[in-house]
Amino acid sequence: MDHDFLFDVWHLFVRALKKTIRTPIVIISALALPVLFLVLFTQIFTQFGNLPGFPAGGYVQFAVAGVIVMNPLMDSGGAGEAVVDDINSGFLSKVLVTPANRTAIVLGRLLHDMVMVLLPVSITLALAYALGATVITGAPGILLILFTAAFFGLAMSGLAMAIGVRTKSSQAVAGLDLVIAFPLMFVSTALVPYGFLPHWAQAFSNVNPFSYVVNAVRVLMSTGFVWSTILAAYAVIAVFAAVTIGATLYQFRSVER
Amino acid sequence: MVKAVETRDLVKRYEDVEAIKGITLEIEEGGIFGFLGPNGAGKSTTIKVLTTLLRKTSGSVTIEGYDIDKDAREIRKVIGVQSQETILDGDLTGRENLTLQGHLQRLHGNALKKRVDELLTLVELSDVADKRAAHYSGGMKKRLDLASTLVHKPRVLFLDEPTSGLDPQSRVAIWEHLETLNRDEGVTIFLTTQQMEEADRLCHRLSIIDHGEIVVSGSPVELKHQLGGDTITLSLANGDSDGAKDRSKRIVSGVQGVTKVLDIETGLAAYAKNASALVPDIVRLFDENGIRLTSISVASASLDDVFLQHTGRRIRSEELSKVDTWKRHV
């Protein structure tokens, strides 16, 4: 790959990382969320695990995958808000008048999101272990789970960024993010097995990228290296990421107000 | 010799507004060129088009010989751009801001470190270099912003109102930096301004721009010279009642030595070589004709007078709005 390109990605990644580290409240809220979700969901829905037809292993073992994949979904807004800030402060224009590669400008920030999401995902995994969940595929499986969550983060943060560049409004990013995140999260296999979903929800779940990613993490947690499920998730994420990043780049043309 | 900036019939149209209406420019390397004009004249839009931020609607642009349609990336390597708003990353320190700009210009290692130190010294920010830029004062931010456009030693520097909103002391400091850069490093500077004083002091050549068009071009001295000397400003006590303005105009035009008379909001502006010597005569003539004056003053012609002559308006934004109101009444 082009040396200059990697150079640009790296330095814009480092910039994004410094900004986040210097505003630690962002990290703290990102860490609190999975703890909250995991404890709340597993407490409230724990009786589900005893229903006939529920996968073996109990509710915690089942729901961990859902909560893991919620992290990249819930944390994606940051990328959108950051690009809105950069547009409104003029910083993006300042970068655009340098020879910096346009794709690298987007990927620098998204790489930051991929790395940052590993923190809450790791916390989720550790807490789930404390609550009795296990990862059947062991250390390689855990690595693959981390990678899957980060890869999904690339696509979701890319979506937030595309919305940010399009609307130039933080409120729009936060609002749309929720409107998009909730159906993806709840009309999926994240918290309920596929067979428990009503028919319309099953139909939606079939095309819901979130379900594909949750299923991949879930097989790594409970079944094994089921490559058909894992690769299906990667294919879905790749398409999703390509579309959102492409949309962002396309809109860079109209960054100027 | 290659031109620093060359445009031909440059047009930028937003949906229904033509912000630039066919600008043709040739700027030699090594000079300081100014775009003088009021708010909304098209100055910023021109800079944005020239610096690859906005797409032009039609016409051609070359910067340092590179065509903007084909070689935008090459252009970005040889230009430095400072926008009207001060743009910095407040979460980063002064040093980090400069280093990041250097990285994006593909500089690295010791060479970059040295360059950043050099610039911090130049803009007198060495002792606060490792503090976050958000904590800097307005003047310091502006200086850091300027330094950040210089990291890669650009050959052409575009500055959009480089001293707007600064106190007089910071303004002079920026002017001195720009003069040094131009003189010692041969950087071509293209700046926009609304301030006569700035244009007068810095620019070797300038174009006055109004409503998206170049009204007149030349060196500040040439432009002022064309007016034919000093300005006599007359304020009429009773405004334009009883056609006082027209009568006054005829009186002043008749005075020997007066080359030009223009309407201004409060009265008239007249131009003449030895203006002070004409004042007694003018006062006497007004007395004889029964037109009361509230004041009469003499000043050497300024760029503001040049602007007035070519557009019929003063450039200063606060006066501009008054003139517009007055025009509507007429």
Coordinates of C-alpha atoms in Angstrom, one line a residue:
Chain A
M1 CA 0.0 0.0 0.0
D2 CA 1.0 3.6 -0.6
H3 CA 3.4 4.8 2.1
D4 CA 2.0 8.3 2.2
F5 CA -1.5 6.9 2.6
L6 CA -0.5 4.9 5.7
F7 CA 1.4 7.8 7.0
D8 CA -1.7 10.0 6.8
V9 CA -3.9 7.4 8.4
W10 CA -1.5 7.0 11.3
H11 CA -1.1 10.7 12.1
L12 CA -4.8 11.4 11.9
F13 CA -5.4 8.3 14.1
V14 CA -3.0 9.6 16.6
R15 CA -4.6 13.0 16.6
A16 CA -8.1 11.5 17.2
L17 CA -6.6 9.3 20.0
K18 CA -5.0 12.3 21.7
K19 CA -8.3 14.2 21.6
T20 CA -10.2 11.3 23.2
I21 CA -7.6 10.7 25.9
R22 CA -7.6 14.4 26.8
T23 CA -11.4 14.3 27.3
P24 CA -11.6 11.1 29.4
I25 CA -15.4 11.5 30.1
V26 CA -16.0 10.0 26.6
I27 CA -14.1 6.8 27.6
I28 CA -15.8 6.6 31.0
S29 CA -19.3 6.7 29.5
A30 CA -18.3 4.2 26.8
L31 CA -17.2 1.8 29.6
A32 CA -20.2 2.3 31.8
L33 CA -22.7 1.4 29.0
P34 CA -21.8 -2.3 28.5
V35 CA -21.7 -2.9 32.3
L36 CA -25.1 -1.4 32.6
F37 CA -26.5 -3.3 29.7
L38 CA -25.0 -6.6 30.7
V39 CA -26.2 -6.4 34.3
L40 CA -29.7 -5.1 33.4
F41 CA -30.5 -7.4 30.6
T42 CA -29.2 -10.5 32.2
Q43 CA -31.1 -9.7 35.5
I44 CA -34.4 -8.8 33.8
F45 CA -34.4 -11.5 31.2
T46 CA -32.7 -14.3 33.1
Q47 CA -35.9 -16.4 33.3
F48 CA -35.9 -16.6 29.5
G49 CA -33.1 -19.0 29.7
N50 CA -35.4 -21.6 31.2
L51 CA -38.0 -21.5 28.5
P52 CA -38.3 -24.6 26.3
G53 CA -36.4 -24.2 23.1
F54 CA -33.9 -21.7 24.5
P55 CA -30.3 -22.6 23.6
A56 CA -28.4 -24.4 26.3
G57 CA -26.0 -22.5 28.6
G58 CA -28.5 -20.0 30.1
Y59 CA -29.4 -16.4 29.4
V60 CA -26.0 -14.8 30.2
Q61 CA -24.1 -17.1 27.9
F62 CA -26.6 -16.2 25.2
A63 CA -26.9 -12.5 25.7
V64 CA -23.2 -11.6 26.0
A65 CA -22.8 -11.7 22.2
G66 CA -25.6 -9.2 21.9
V67 CA -24.1 -6.8 24.4
I68 CA -20.6 -7.1 22.9
V69 CA -21.9 -6.0 19.5
M70 CA -24.0 -3.2 21.0
N71 CA -20.7 -1.5 21.9
P72 CA -19.7 -0.5 18.4
L73 CA -23.3 0.4 17.7
M74 CA -23.7 2.7 20.7
D75 CA -20.3 4.2 20.5
S76 CA -20.4 5.0 16.8
G77 CA -21.9 8.5 17.3
G78 CA -18.5 9.9 18.4
A79 CA -17.1 9.6 14.8
G80 CA -20.1 11.6 13.5
E81 CA -19.8 14.3 16.2
A82 CA -16.0 14.6 15.6
V83 CA -16.4 15.2 11.9
V84 CA -19.2 17.7 12.6
D85 CA -16.8 19.5 15.0
D86 CA -14.1 19.5 12.4
I87 CA -16.4 20.9 9.7
N88 CA -17.8 23.6 11.9
S89 CA -14.4 24.7 13.3
G90 CA -12.9 24.6 9.8
F91 CA -10.3 22.0 10.8
L92 CA -11.5 19.7 8.0
S93 CA -11.0 22.4 5.5
K94 CA -7.5 23.0 6.9
V95 CA -6.8 19.3 6.3
L96 CA -8.4 19.3 2.9
V97 CA -6.0 22.0 1.6
T98 CA -3.0 19.8 2.4
P99 CA -2.0 16.9 0.1
A100 CA -3.4 14.4 2.7
N101 CA -5.2 11.5 1.2
R102 CA -9.0 11.9 1.4
T103 CA -9.7 8.3 2.2
A104 CA -7.0 8.4 4.9
I105 CA -8.8 11.4 6.6
V106 CA -11.8 9.1 7.0
L107 CA -9.9 6.0 8.0
G108 CA -7.7 7.8 10.5
R109 CA -10.7 8.6 12.6
L110 CA -12.4 5.2 12.0
L111 CA -9.2 3.4 13.1
H112 CA -9.5 5.3 16.3
D113 CA -13.1 4.0 16.8
M114 CA -12.0 0.5 16.0
V115 CA -9.3 0.6 18.7
M116 CA -11.4 2.4 21.2
V117 CA -14.3 0.0 21.0
L118 CA -12.0 -2.8 22.2
L119 CA -12.0 -1.3 25.7
P120 CA -15.8 -1.7 26.4
V121 CA -15.8 -5.0 24.5
S122 CA -13.0 -6.3 26.7
I123 CA -14.9 -5.1 29.8
T124 CA -18.0 -6.9 28.6
L125 CA -16.1 -10.1 28.1
A126 CA -14.5 -9.9 31.5
L127 CA -17.7 -9.2 33.3
A128 CA -19.5 -11.9 31.4
Y129 CA -16.8 -14.3 32.5
A130 CA -17.4 -13.2 36.1
L131 CA -21.1 -13.9 35.6
G132 CA -20.4 -17.4 34.5
A133 CA -20.2 -17.1 30.7
T134 CA -17.4 -18.9 28.8
V135 CA -15.8 -18.7 25.3
I136 CA -15.7 -22.2 23.9
T137 CA -13.1 -21.3 21.2
G138 CA -10.6 -20.1 23.8
A139 CA -7.9 -17.4 23.2
P140 CA -8.0 -17.5 19.4
G141 CA -11.8 -17.1 19.6
I142 CA -11.5 -14.1 21.9
L143 CA -9.1 -12.4 19.5
L144 CA -11.6 -13.1 16.7
I145 CA -14.4 -11.7 18.8
L146 CA -12.4 -8.5 19.4
F147 CA -11.7 -8.2 15.7
T148 CA -15.3 -8.8 14.7
A149 CA -16.5 -6.1 17.1
A150 CA -13.9 -3.6 15.8
F151 CA -14.7 -4.4 12.2
F152 CA -18.4 -3.8 12.9
G153 CA -17.3 -0.5 14.6
L154 CA -15.6 0.6 11.3
A155 CA -19.0 0.2 9.5
M156 CA -21.1 1.8 12.2
S157 CA -18.8 4.7 12.9
G158 CA -18.6 5.1 9.1
L159 CA -22.4 5.5 9.1
A160 CA -22.3 8.1 11.8
M161 CA -19.6 10.0 9.9
A162 CA -21.6 9.9 6.7
I163 CA -24.6 11.3 8.6
G164 CA -22.3 14.0 10.2
V165 CA -20.8 15.1 6.9
R166 CA -24.3 15.2 5.3
T167 CA -26.1 17.1 8.1
K168 CA -23.2 19.0 9.7
S169 CA -25.2 18.8 12.9
S170 CA -24.2 16.9 16.1
Q171 CA -27.9 16.7 17.2
A172 CA -28.7 15.0 13.9
V173 CA -26.0 12.5 14.4
A174 CA -27.1 11.7 17.9
G175 CA -30.8 11.6 17.0
L176 CA -30.4 9.5 13.8
D177 CA -27.9 7.2 15.6
L178 CA -30.5 6.3 18.1
V179 CA -33.3 5.9 15.6
I180 CA -31.1 3.6 13.6
A181 CA -29.5 1.8 16.6
F182 CA -32.7 0.7 18.4
P183 CA -34.4 -1.3 15.7
L184 CA -31.1 -2.8 14.7
M185 CA -30.5 -3.8 18.3
F186 CA -33.9 -5.0 19.3
V187 CA -35.3 -6.5 16.1
S188 CA -32.4 -8.9 15.9
T189 CA -31.1 -12.0 17.5
A190 CA -29.1 -9.9 20.1
L191 CA -31.4 -10.5 23.1
V192 CA -33.8 -13.2 21.9
P193 CA -33.2 -16.4 19.9
Y194 CA -34.3 -16.3 16.3
G195 CA -37.1 -18.8 16.9
F196 CA -38.7 -16.6 19.6
L197 CA -39.0 -13.6 17.3
P198 CA -42.4 -12.9 15.6
H199 CA -42.5 -13.5 11.9
W200 CA -42.1 -9.9 10.8
A201 CA -39.2 -9.5 13.2
Q202 CA -37.6 -12.7 11.8
A203 CA -37.9 -11.2 8.3
F204 CA -36.2 -8.0 9.4
S205 CA -33.6 -9.9 11.3
N206 CA -32.7 -11.8 8.1
V207 CA -31.6 -8.6 6.5
N208 CA -30.3 -6.9 9.7
P209 CA -26.5 -6.6 9.7
F210 CA -26.6 -6.5 13.5
S211 CA -28.0 -10.0 13.6
Y212 CA -25.2 -11.3 11.4
V213 CA -22.5 -9.9 13.6
V214 CA -24.2 -11.1 16.8
N215 CA -24.5 -14.6 15.3
A216 CA -20.8 -14.6 14.5
V217 CA -19.8 -13.6 18.0
R218 CA -22.3 -16.1 19.5
V219 CA -21.0 -19.1 17.6
L220 CA -17.5 -18.1 18.7
M221 CA -18.7 -17.9 22.3
S222 CA -20.9 -21.1 22.4
T223 CA -20.5 -23.3 19.3
G224 CA -17.1 -23.1 17.7
F225 CA -15.4 -21.8 14.6
V226 CA -18.5 -21.9 12.3
W227 CA -16.9 -20.2 9.4
S228 CA -20.0 -19.9 7.3
T229 CA -21.6 -17.8 10.0
I230 CA -18.4 -15.8 10.7
L231 CA -17.6 -15.1 7.0
A232 CA -21.3 -14.2 6.3
A233 CA -20.9 -11.5 9.0
Y234 CA -17.7 -10.2 7.5
A235 CA -19.2 -10.0 4.1
V236 CA -22.1 -8.0 5.5
I237 CA -19.8 -5.7 7.4
A238 CA -17.5 -5.1 4.4
V239 CA -20.4 -4.1 2.2
F240 CA -21.8 -1.8 4.9
A241 CA -18.5 -0.2 5.6
A242 CA -17.8 0.3 1.9
V243 CA -21.1 2.1 1.4
T244 CA -20.8 4.4 4.4
I245 CA -17.2 5.3 3.9
G246 CA -17.9 5.8 0.2
A247 CA -20.8 8.1 1.1
T248 CA -18.6 10.1 3.4
L249 CA -15.9 10.6 0.8
Y250 CA -18.4 11.5 -1.8
Q251 CA -19.8 14.2 0.4
F252 CA -16.4 15.7 1.2
R253 CA -16.9 17.6 -2.1
S254 CA -19.6 19.6 -0.4
V255 CA -17.9 20.2 2.9
E256 CA -17.6 23.9 2.2
R257 CA -20.7 25.8 3.4
Chain B
M1 CA 8.6 33.0 -15.9
V2 CA 5.9 31.1 -14.1
K3 CA 3.2 33.1 -12.5
A4 CA 2.3 32.5 -8.8
V5 CA -1.4 32.8 -9.5
E6 CA -3.1 33.1 -12.9
T7 CA -6.8 33.1 -13.4
R8 CA -8.8 33.7 -16.6
D9 CA -12.5 34.5 -16.5
L10 CA -13.0 32.8 -13.2
V11 CA -16.6 32.3 -12.3
K12 CA -18.2 30.8 -9.2
R13 CA -21.9 30.4 -9.1
Y14 CA -23.9 29.1 -6.2
E15 CA -27.4 28.0 -7.0
D16 CA -28.8 31.4 -7.9
V17 CA -26.0 33.8 -6.9
E18 CA -22.9 34.5 -9.0
A19 CA -20.3 35.1 -6.3
I20 CA -17.4 35.7 -8.7
K21 CA -18.2 37.1 -12.1
G22 CA -15.3 36.5 -14.3
I23 CA -12.1 37.4 -12.5
T24 CA -8.8 37.5 -14.5
L25 CA -5.6 37.9 -12.5
E26 CA -1.9 37.5 -13.0
I27 CA 0.2 37.6 -9.9
E28 CA 4.0 37.5 -10.2
E29 CA 6.1 35.4 -7.9
G30 CA 7.6 37.1 -4.9
G31 CA 5.2 40.0 -4.3
I32 CA 2.4 40.7 -1.8
F33 CA -0.9 41.0 -3.6
G34 CA -4.1 42.2 -2.0
F35 CA -7.7 41.8 -2.7
L36 CA -9.4 44.8 -1.1
G37 CA -13.2 44.9 -0.8
P38 CA -16.2 45.0 1.5
N39 CA -17.9 42.0 3.1
G40 CA -19.6 39.9 0.5
A41 CA -17.5 41.1 -2.4
G42 CA -16.3 37.6 -3.3
K43 CA -12.9 37.7 -1.6
S44 CA -13.3 34.6 0.5
T45 CA -15.0 32.7 -2.3
T46 CA -12.0 33.5 -4.6
I47 CA -9.5 32.3 -2.0
K48 CA -11.5 29.1 -1.5
V49 CA -11.5 28.4 -5.2
L50 CA -7.8 29.2 -5.6
T51 CA -6.9 26.9 -2.7
T52 CA -8.9 23.8 -4.1
L53 CA -11.6 24.0 -1.4
L54 CA -14.4 25.0 -3.7
R55 CA -15.0 24.0 -7.3
K56 CA -15.1 26.8 -9.8
T57 CA -18.0 27.0 -12.1
S58 CA -16.0 28.1 -15.2
G59 CA -12.8 29.7 -16.2
S60 CA -9.2 28.6 -15.6
V61 CA -6.8 28.7 -12.6
T62 CA -3.1 27.9 -12.4
I63 CA -1.1 28.1 -9.3
E64 CA 2.7 28.0 -9.7
G65 CA 2.1 26.6 -13.2
Y66 CA -0.2 23.8 -12.0
D67 CA -3.6 23.6 -13.4
I68 CA -6.3 23.3 -10.7
D69 CA -8.4 20.8 -12.6
K70 CA -5.5 18.4 -13.2
D71 CA -3.0 19.0 -10.5
A72 CA -4.9 19.9 -7.4
R73 CA -2.6 17.7 -5.3
E74 CA 0.5 19.4 -6.5
I75 CA -1.0 22.8 -5.8
R76 CA -1.8 21.7 -2.2
K77 CA 1.9 20.9 -1.7
V78 CA 3.1 24.4 -2.7
I79 CA 0.4 26.6 -1.0
G80 CA -0.3 27.6 2.6
V81 CA -3.8 28.7 3.5
Q82 CA -5.1 30.7 6.4
S83 CA -8.8 31.1 6.5
Q84 CA -10.7 34.0 8.0
E85 CA -11.5 32.1 11.2
T86 CA -8.6 31.0 13.2
I87 CA -8.5 27.2 12.8
L88 CA -6.6 25.1 15.3
D89 CA -7.2 21.9 17.3
G90 CA -7.7 23.3 20.8
D91 CA -7.1 19.8 22.3
L92 CA -3.6 19.7 20.9
T93 CA -0.7 21.8 22.1
G94 CA 0.8 24.5 19.9
R95 CA 3.7 22.2 19.0
E96 CA 1.4 19.3 18.2
N97 CA -0.7 21.5 15.9
L98 CA 2.3 22.4 13.9
T99 CA 3.7 18.9 13.8
L100 CA 0.4 17.5 12.6
Q101 CA 0.3 20.0 9.7
G102 CA 3.9 19.0 8.9
H103 CA 2.9 15.3 8.9
L104 CA 0.0 16.0 6.5
Q105 CA 2.6 17.8 4.3
R106 CA 4.6 14.5 4.5
L107 CA 7.4 16.0 6.6
H108 CA 8.9 13.9 9.4
G109 CA 11.8 13.1 11.7
N110 CA 14.4 15.7 12.8
A111 CA 13.8 18.0 9.9
L112 CA 10.2 18.5 11.0
K113 CA 11.2 18.9 14.6
K114 CA 13.6 21.6 13.7
R115 CA 11.2 23.3 11.4
V116 CA 8.5 23.3 14.2
D117 CA 11.0 24.8 16.7
E118 CA 12.0 27.4 14.2
L119 CA 8.4 28.5 13.6
L120 CA 7.6 28.5 17.3
T121 CA 10.5 30.9 17.7
L122 CA 9.4 33.0 14.7
V123 CA 5.9 33.6 16.0
E124 CA 7.1 33.9 19.6
L125 CA 5.3 31.0 21.1
S126 CA 8.2 28.8 22.2
D127 CA 7.5 29.2 25.9
V128 CA 3.9 28.1 25.5
A129 CA 4.5 25.5 22.9
D130 CA 3.5 22.6 25.1
K131 CA 0.3 24.1 26.4
R132 CA -3.0 23.3 24.7
A133 CA -3.9 25.8 22.0
A134 CA -7.4 26.2 23.5
H135 CA -5.8 28.2 26.3
Y136 CA -4.0 30.7 24.0
S137 CA -5.2 34.3 23.6
G138 CA -6.7 35.5 20.3
G139 CA -3.4 37.0 19.1
M140 CA -1.5 33.8 20.0
K141 CA -4.0 31.6 18.2
K142 CA -3.7 33.7 15.1
R143 CA 0.1 33.5 15.2
L144 CA 0.0 29.8 15.7
D145 CA -2.5 29.5 12.8
L146 CA -0.2 31.5 10.6
A147 CA 2.8 29.3 11.6
S148 CA 0.8 26.2 10.8
T149 CA 0.4 27.3 7.2
L150 CA 4.2 27.7 6.9
V151 CA 5.5 24.4 8.1
H152 CA 6.1 23.0 4.6
K153 CA 7.6 26.3 3.3
P154 CA 4.9 27.1 0.9
R155 CA 5.7 29.2 -2.2
V156 CA 2.4 30.9 -2.2
L157 CA 0.6 31.9 0.9
F158 CA -3.2 32.6 0.8
L159 CA -4.4 34.7 3.8
D160 CA -8.1 35.5 4.2
E161 CA -8.3 38.7 6.3
P162 CA -5.2 37.7 8.3
T163 CA -5.7 40.4 11.0
S164 CA -9.4 40.7 11.3
G165 CA -10.5 40.8 14.9
L166 CA -7.1 41.5 16.3
D167 CA -6.0 44.3 18.6
P168 CA -3.7 46.9 17.0
Q169 CA -0.6 45.5 18.6
S170 CA -1.2 41.9 17.4
R171 CA -2.0 43.3 14.0
V172 CA 1.3 45.0 13.6
A173 CA 3.1 41.8 14.8
I174 CA 1.4 39.8 12.1
W175 CA 2.2 42.4 9.5
E176 CA 5.9 42.3 10.5
H177 CA 5.9 38.5 10.2
L178 CA 4.4 38.7 6.7
E179 CA 6.9 41.3 5.6
T180 CA 9.8 39.2 6.9
L181 CA 8.5 36.1 5.1
N182 CA 8.1 37.9 1.9
R183 CA 11.4 39.6 2.0
D184 CA 13.6 36.9 3.4
E185 CA 12.1 33.8 2.0
G186 CA 10.5 35.1 -1.2
V187 CA 7.1 33.8 -0.3
T188 CA 4.4 35.1 -2.6
I189 CA 1.5 36.4 -0.5
F190 CA -2.1 36.7 -1.7
L191 CA -4.2 38.3 1.0
T192 CA -7.7 39.7 1.3
T193 CA -8.6 42.6 3.5
Q194 CA -11.2 45.2 4.3
Q195 CA -8.7 47.5 5.9
M196 CA -7.1 50.3 3.9
E197 CA -4.3 50.5 6.3
E198 CA -3.4 46.9 5.9
A199 CA -3.6 47.1 2.1
D200 CA -1.6 50.3 2.0
R201 CA 1.2 49.0 4.2
L202 CA 1.6 45.5 2.9
C203 CA 0.6 45.2 -0.7
H204 CA 2.8 45.8 -3.6
R205 CA -0.1 45.4 -5.9
L206 CA -3.8 45.2 -5.2
S207 CA -7.1 44.8 -6.9
I208 CA -10.3 46.4 -5.5
I209 CA -13.1 43.9 -5.8
D210 CA -16.8 44.6 -5.4
H211 CA -19.8 42.5 -6.2
G212 CA -17.6 39.7 -7.5
E213 CA -15.8 41.8 -10.0
I214 CA -12.4 43.5 -10.1
V215 CA -13.1 47.2 -10.2
V216 CA -9.5 48.5 -10.5
S217 CA -5.9 47.2 -10.1
G218 CA -2.6 48.8 -9.4
S219 CA -0.1 49.6 -6.7
P220 CA -1.5 51.6 -3.7
V221 CA 0.6 54.6 -4.8
E222 CA -0.6 54.4 -8.4
L223 CA -4.2 54.1 -7.4
K224 CA -4.2 57.0 -5.0
H225 CA -2.2 59.1 -7.5
Q226 CA -5.0 58.6 -10.1
L227 CA -7.3 60.5 -7.8
G228 CA -5.2 63.6 -8.3
G229 CA -4.1 64.5 -4.8
D230 CA -5.8 65.2 -1.5
T231 CA -9.4 64.8 -0.4
I232 CA -11.5 67.7 0.8
T233 CA -14.5 66.4 2.7
L234 CA -17.5 68.7 3.1
S235 CA -20.4 68.1 5.4
L236 CA -23.6 70.0 4.6
A237 CA -25.6 71.3 7.6
N238 CA -29.0 70.8 6.1
G239 CA -28.2 67.7 4.0
D240 CA -29.7 67.7 0.6
S241 CA -32.7 70.1 1.3
D242 CA -33.5 72.5 -1.5
G243 CA -31.1 70.7 -3.9
A244 CA -28.2 71.9 -1.7
K245 CA -26.1 69.0 -2.8
D246 CA -26.4 69.7 -6.5
R247 CA -25.7 73.4 -6.0
S248 CA -22.7 72.6 -3.7
K249 CA -21.4 70.2 -6.3
R250 CA -21.5 72.9 -9.0
I251 CA -19.7 75.3 -6.7
V252 CA -16.9 72.9 -5.8
S253 CA -16.5 71.7 -9.3
G254 CA -16.0 75.3 -10.4
V255 CA -13.0 75.9 -8.0
Q256 CA -9.8 75.9 -9.9
G257 CA -7.6 72.9 -9.0
V258 CA -10.5 70.5 -8.1
T259 CA -10.2 67.4 -10.4
K260 CA -13.2 65.4 -9.2
V261 CA -16.3 65.8 -6.9
L262 CA -18.2 62.8 -5.5
D263 CA -21.4 62.4 -3.5
I264 CA -20.9 60.9 -0.1
E265 CA -23.5 60.3 2.6
T266 CA -23.0 63.5 4.6
G267 CA -22.0 65.8 1.8
L268 CA -19.3 65.8 -0.8
A269 CA -15.8 64.6 -1.4
A270 CA -13.5 66.6 -3.7
Y271 CA -10.1 65.9 -5.0
A272 CA -7.4 68.4 -5.7
K273 CA -3.6 68.7 -5.7
N274 CA -3.1 71.6 -3.2
A275 CA -6.2 71.0 -1.3
S276 CA -5.5 73.0 1.8
A277 CA -4.9 76.2 -0.2
L278 CA -8.4 75.9 -1.7
V279 CA -10.3 75.7 1.6
P280 CA -10.7 79.5 2.2
D281 CA -12.0 79.9 -1.3
I282 CA -14.5 77.1 -0.9
V283 CA -15.7 78.4 2.5
R284 CA -16.2 81.9 1.0
L285 CA -18.2 80.5 -2.0
F286 CA -20.5 78.5 0.3
D287 CA -21.1 81.6 2.4
E288 CA -22.0 83.7 -0.6
N289 CA -24.4 81.1 -1.8
G290 CA -26.0 80.7 1.6
I291 CA -25.2 77.0 2.1
R292 CA -24.2 76.1 5.6
L293 CA -21.3 73.7 6.2
T294 CA -20.9 71.8 9.4
S295 CA -17.3 70.8 8.6
I296 CA -14.6 70.9 6.0
S297 CA -11.5 68.7 6.3
V298 CA -8.5 67.9 4.2
A299 CA -6.7 64.6 4.1
S300 CA -4.3 62.9 1.7
A301 CA -6.2 60.5 -0.6
S302 CA -6.6 57.0 0.8
L303 CA -7.5 53.7 -0.7
D304 CA -10.9 54.3 0.7
D305 CA -11.2 57.2 -1.6
V306 CA -10.1 55.0 -4.5
F307 CA -12.9 52.6 -3.6
L308 CA -15.4 55.4 -3.3
Q309 CA -14.4 56.8 -6.7
H310 CA -14.9 53.4 -8.4
T311 CA -18.0 52.2 -6.6
G312 CA -19.7 55.3 -5.3
R313 CA -19.5 53.8 -1.8
R314 CA -17.2 53.8 1.2
I315 CA -15.7 50.5 2.0
R316 CA -16.0 50.5 5.8
S317 CA -18.7 48.1 6.5
E318 CA -20.4 50.3 9.1
E319 CA -20.7 53.2 6.7
L320 CA -21.7 51.0 3.9
S321 CA -25.0 50.1 5.5
K322 CA -25.8 53.8 6.0
V323 CA -25.0 54.6 2.4
D324 CA -27.3 51.9 1.3
T325 CA -30.1 53.2 3.4
W326 CA -29.5 56.7 2.0
K327 CA -29.6 55.4 -1.5
R328 CA -33.0 53.8 -0.9
H329 CA -34.4 57.1 0.2
V330 CA -33.3 58.8 -2.9

